[in-house]
Short mmCIF file of C-alpha atoms in Angstrom, two decimals:
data_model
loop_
_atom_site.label_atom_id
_atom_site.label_comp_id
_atom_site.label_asym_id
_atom_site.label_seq_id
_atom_site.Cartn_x
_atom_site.Cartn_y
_atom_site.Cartn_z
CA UNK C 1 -50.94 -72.67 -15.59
CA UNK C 2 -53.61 -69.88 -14.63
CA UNK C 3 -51.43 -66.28 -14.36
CA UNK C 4 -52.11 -62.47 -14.26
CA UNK C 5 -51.38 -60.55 -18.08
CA UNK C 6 -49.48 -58.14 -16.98
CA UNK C 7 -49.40 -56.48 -20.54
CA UNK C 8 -52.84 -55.48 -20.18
CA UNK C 9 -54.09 -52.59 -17.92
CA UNK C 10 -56.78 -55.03 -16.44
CA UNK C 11 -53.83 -57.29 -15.76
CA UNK C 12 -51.54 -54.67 -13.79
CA UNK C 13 -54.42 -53.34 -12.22
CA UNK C 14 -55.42 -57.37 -10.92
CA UNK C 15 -51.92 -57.83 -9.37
CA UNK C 16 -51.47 -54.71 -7.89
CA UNK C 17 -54.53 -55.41 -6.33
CA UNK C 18 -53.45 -58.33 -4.98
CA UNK C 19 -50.57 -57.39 -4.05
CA UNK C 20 -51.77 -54.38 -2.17
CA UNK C 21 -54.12 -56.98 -0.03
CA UNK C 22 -54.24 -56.91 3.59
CA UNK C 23 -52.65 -60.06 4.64
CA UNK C 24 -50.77 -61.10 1.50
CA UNK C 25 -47.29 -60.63 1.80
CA UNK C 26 -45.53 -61.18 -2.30
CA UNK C 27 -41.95 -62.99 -1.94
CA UNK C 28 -41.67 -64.10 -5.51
CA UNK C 29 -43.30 -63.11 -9.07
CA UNK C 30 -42.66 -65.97 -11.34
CA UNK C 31 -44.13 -66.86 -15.26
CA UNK C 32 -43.53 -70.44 -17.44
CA UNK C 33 -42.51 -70.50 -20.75
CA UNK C 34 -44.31 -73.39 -22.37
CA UNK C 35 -42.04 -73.95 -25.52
CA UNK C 36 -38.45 -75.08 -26.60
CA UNK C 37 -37.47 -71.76 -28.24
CA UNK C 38 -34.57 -69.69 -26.88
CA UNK C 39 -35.79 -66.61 -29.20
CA UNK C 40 -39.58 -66.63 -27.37
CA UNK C 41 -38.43 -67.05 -23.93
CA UNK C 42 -35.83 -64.15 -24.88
CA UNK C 43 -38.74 -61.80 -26.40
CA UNK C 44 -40.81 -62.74 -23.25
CA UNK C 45 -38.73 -62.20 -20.54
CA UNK C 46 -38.24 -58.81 -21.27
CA UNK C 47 -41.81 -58.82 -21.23
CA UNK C 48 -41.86 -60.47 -17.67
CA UNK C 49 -38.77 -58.14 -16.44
CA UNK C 50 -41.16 -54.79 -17.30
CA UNK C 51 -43.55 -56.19 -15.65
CA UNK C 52 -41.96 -57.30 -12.22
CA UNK C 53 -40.76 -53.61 -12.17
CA UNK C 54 -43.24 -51.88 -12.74
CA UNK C 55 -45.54 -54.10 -9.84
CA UNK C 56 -42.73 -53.93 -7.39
CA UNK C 57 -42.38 -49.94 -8.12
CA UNK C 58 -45.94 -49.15 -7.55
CA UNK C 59 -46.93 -52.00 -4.81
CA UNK C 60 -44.11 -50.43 -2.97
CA UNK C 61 -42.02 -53.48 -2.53
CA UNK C 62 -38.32 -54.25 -1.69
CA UNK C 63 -36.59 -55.75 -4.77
CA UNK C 64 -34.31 -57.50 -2.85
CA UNK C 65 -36.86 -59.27 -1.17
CA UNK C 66 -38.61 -60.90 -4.01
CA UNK C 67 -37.86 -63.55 -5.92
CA UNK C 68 -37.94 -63.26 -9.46
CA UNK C 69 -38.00 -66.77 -11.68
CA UNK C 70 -38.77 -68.06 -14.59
CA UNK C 71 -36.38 -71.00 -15.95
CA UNK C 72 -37.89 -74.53 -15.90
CA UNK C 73 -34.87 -77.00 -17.09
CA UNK C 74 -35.23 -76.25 -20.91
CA UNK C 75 -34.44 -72.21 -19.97
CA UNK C 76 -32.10 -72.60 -17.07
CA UNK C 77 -29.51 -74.34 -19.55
CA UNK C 78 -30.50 -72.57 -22.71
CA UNK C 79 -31.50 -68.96 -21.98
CA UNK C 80 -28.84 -68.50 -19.39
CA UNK C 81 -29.70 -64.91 -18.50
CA UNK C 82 -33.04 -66.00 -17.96
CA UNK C 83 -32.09 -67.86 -14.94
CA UNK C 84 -32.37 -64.44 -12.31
CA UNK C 85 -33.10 -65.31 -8.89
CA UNK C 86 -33.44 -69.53 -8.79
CA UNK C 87 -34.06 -71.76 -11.05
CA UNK C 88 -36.89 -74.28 -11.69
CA UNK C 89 -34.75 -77.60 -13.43
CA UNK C 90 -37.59 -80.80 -13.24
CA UNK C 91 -37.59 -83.33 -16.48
CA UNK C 92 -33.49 -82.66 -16.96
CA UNK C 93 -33.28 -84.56 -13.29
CA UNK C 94 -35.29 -87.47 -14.93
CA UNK C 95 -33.67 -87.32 -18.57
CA UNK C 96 -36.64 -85.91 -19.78
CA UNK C 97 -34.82 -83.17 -21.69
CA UNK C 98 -35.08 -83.65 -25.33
CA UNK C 99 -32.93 -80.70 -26.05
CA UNK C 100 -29.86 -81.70 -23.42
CA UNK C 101 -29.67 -85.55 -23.75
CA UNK C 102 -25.91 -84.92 -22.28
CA UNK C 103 -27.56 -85.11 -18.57
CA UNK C 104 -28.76 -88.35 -17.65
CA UNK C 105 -31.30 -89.19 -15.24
CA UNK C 106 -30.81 -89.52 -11.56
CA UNK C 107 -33.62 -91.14 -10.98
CA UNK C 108 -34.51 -94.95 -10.97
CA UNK C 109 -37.45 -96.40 -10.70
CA UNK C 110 -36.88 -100.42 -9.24
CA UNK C 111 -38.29 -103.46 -7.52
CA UNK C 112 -37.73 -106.89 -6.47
CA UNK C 113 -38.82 -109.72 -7.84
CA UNK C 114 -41.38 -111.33 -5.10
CA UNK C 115 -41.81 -114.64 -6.56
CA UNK C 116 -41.00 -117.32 -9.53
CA UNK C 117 -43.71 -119.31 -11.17
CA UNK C 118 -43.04 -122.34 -13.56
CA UNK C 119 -45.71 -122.49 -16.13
CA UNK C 120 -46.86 -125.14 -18.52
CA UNK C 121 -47.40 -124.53 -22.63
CA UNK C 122 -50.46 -122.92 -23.13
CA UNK C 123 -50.81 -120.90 -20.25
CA UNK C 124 -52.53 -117.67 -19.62
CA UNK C 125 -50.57 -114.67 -17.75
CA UNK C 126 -52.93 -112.02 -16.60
CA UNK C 127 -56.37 -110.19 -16.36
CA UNK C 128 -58.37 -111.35 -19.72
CA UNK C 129 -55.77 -113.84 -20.52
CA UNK C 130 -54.00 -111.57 -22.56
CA UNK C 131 -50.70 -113.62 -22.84
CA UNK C 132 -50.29 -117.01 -23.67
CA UNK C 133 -46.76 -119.25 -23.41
CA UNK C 134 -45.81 -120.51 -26.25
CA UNK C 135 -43.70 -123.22 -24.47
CA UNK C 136 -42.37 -124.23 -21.02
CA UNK C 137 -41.74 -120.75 -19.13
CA UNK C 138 -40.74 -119.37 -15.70
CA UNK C 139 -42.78 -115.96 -14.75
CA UNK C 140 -41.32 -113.54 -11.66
CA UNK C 141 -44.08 -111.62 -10.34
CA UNK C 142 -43.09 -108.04 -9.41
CA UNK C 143 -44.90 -106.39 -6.78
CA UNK C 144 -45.37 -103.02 -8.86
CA UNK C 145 -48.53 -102.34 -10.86
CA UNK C 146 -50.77 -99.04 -11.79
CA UNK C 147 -51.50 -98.12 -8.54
CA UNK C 148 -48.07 -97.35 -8.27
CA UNK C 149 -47.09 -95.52 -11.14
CA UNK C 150 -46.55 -98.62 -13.86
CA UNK C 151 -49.23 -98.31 -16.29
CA UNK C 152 -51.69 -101.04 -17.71
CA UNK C 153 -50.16 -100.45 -21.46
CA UNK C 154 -46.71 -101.83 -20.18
CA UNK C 155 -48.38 -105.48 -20.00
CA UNK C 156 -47.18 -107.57 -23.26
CA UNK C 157 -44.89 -104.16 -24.97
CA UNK C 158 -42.15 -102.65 -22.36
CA UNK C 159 -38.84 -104.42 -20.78
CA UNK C 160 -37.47 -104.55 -17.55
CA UNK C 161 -33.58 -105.07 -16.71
CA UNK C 162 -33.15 -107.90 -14.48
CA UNK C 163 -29.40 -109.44 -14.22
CA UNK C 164 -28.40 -107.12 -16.52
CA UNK C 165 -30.89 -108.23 -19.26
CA UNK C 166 -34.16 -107.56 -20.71
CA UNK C 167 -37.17 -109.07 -19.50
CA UNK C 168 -40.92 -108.87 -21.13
CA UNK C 169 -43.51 -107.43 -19.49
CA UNK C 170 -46.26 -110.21 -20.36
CA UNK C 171 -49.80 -110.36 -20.13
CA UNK C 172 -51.63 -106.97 -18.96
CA UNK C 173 -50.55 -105.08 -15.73
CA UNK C 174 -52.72 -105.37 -12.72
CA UNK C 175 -53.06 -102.85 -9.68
CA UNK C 176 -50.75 -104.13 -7.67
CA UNK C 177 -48.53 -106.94 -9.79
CA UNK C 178 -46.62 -106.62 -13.07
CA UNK C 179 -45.40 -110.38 -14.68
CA UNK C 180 -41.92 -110.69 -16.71
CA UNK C 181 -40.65 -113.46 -18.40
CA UNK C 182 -37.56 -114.60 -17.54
CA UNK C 183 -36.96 -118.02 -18.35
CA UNK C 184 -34.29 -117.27 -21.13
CA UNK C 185 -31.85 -115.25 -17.77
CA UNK C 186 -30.36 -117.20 -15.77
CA UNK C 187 -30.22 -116.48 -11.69
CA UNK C 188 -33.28 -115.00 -10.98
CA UNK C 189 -34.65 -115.57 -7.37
CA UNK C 190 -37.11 -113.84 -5.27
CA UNK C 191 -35.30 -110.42 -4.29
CA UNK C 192 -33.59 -110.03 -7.54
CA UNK C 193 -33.33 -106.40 -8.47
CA UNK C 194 -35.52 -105.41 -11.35
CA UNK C 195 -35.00 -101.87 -13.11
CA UNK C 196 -38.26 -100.61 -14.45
CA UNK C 197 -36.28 -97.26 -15.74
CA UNK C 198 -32.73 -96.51 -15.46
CA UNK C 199 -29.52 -98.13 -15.61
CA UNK C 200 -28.46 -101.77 -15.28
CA UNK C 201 -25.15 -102.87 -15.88
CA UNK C 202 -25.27 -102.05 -19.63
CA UNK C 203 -28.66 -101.61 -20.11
CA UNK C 204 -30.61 -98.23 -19.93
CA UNK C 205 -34.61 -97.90 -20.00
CA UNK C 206 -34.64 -94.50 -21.21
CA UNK C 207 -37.66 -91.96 -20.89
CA UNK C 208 -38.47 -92.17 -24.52
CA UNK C 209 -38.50 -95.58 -24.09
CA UNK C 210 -40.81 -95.40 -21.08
CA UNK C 211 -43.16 -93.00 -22.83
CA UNK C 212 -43.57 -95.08 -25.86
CA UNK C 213 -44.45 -98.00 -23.78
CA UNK C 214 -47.16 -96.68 -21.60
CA UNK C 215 -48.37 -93.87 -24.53
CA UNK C 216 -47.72 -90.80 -21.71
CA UNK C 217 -45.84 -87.92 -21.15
CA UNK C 218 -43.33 -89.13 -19.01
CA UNK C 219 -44.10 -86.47 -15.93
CA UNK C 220 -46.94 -88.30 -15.39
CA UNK C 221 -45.42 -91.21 -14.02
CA UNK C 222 -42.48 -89.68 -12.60
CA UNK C 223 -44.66 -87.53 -9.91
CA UNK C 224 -46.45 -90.91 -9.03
CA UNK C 225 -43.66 -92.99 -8.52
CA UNK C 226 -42.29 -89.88 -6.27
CA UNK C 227 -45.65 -90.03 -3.69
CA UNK C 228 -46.73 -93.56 -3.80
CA UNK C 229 -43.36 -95.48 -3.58
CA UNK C 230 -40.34 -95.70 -0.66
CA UNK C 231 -37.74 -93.46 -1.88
CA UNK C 232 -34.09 -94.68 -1.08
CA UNK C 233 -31.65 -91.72 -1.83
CA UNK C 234 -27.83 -92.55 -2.47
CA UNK C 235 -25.00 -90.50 -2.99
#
């Protein structure tokens, strides 16, 4: 993230430019601390405090009407007095807090299967032919693929949950289309949930798990999934 250094006198005299500007009106001065470490952000939000007092002093604003923040999820529930005016909490809603692995997710990430296909020995499943059945096997095609925030990798190394079980991803993820075997679960029809991360039954697809799999940070996928798929909120 690009910001103003405020500890510099080229810094304070940048924002107080800015904030001086005809036509800009400041409601919020805000920094990120990039690192797990209670003792930095501690040392640097006194830092940040000097700073936001010193701009709203000589810009002439109204303390009371700006926002001061600086706590993504790691600070919020670590660094406590660093949470001031809001709060910024993001990966601890998907699980994707390292440090606080006593929140879990609230977030899924599912489909339905769309179809079943009974294949022969010897088979091929996907682009290049990348996976081959080693005997009689029924496929469910998934109507999920890259395109919508389920990456190429996950073809022949991640699970699904489907009936409460894992499935194999098999051959290699397509735009549109993901393939699982299922022929060792029995039920399986067209419609049948699928859980490509989250809970099922007793089951969990963690993020580690998902990051592993597809060889990203996990807020990559997560702000995909969020623009390019239906969301369906429940209490």
């Amino acid at each position: 993230r690009n910001g103003i250094d405020m500890t510099t006198e080229n810094g304070k005299k940048e924002a107080l430019a800015i904030a001086k500007q005809s036509g800009v009106e400041i409601v919020g001065i805000m920094t990120h601390f990039p690192n797990y470490n209670a003792e930095e952000v501690r040392a640097k939000l006194g830092s940040f405090k000097e700073s936001s007092a010193w701009l709203i002093k000589e810009a002439n604003l109204k303390r009371e009407d700006i926002l001061l923040h600086v706590a993504n999820s790691y600070t919020a529930l670590n660094v406590p007095e660093a949470q001031l005016d809001m709060v910024r909490p993001g990966g601890v809603l998907y699980g994707d807090l390292p440090t606080n692995l006593e929140y879990p997710s609230i977030v899924s990430f599912k489909t339905r299967v769309a179809s079943l296909h009974h294949l022969p020995k010897n088979s091929t499943v996907g682009y290049d032919s990348s996976f081959t059945t080693t005997k009689e096997s029924v496929m469910a095609n998934l109507p999920v693929g890259y395109s919508d925030g389920y990456p190429r990798k996950m073809g022949n190394t991640a699970d699904v949950l489907i009936n409460g079980q894992r499935a194999k991803v098999v051959g290699v993820t397509s735009m549109n289309t993901t393939m699982i075997d299922v022929s060792d679960i029995k039920g399986v029809k067209p419609g049948s949930e699928v859980v490509l991360f989250g809970n099922q039954k007793s089951q969990t697809i963690n993020a580690a798990e998902i990051e592993k799999n597809a060889d990203v940070i996990f807020p990559e996928l997560y702000t995909i999934w969020g623009t390019s798929n239906p969301r369906v909120y429940v209490k």
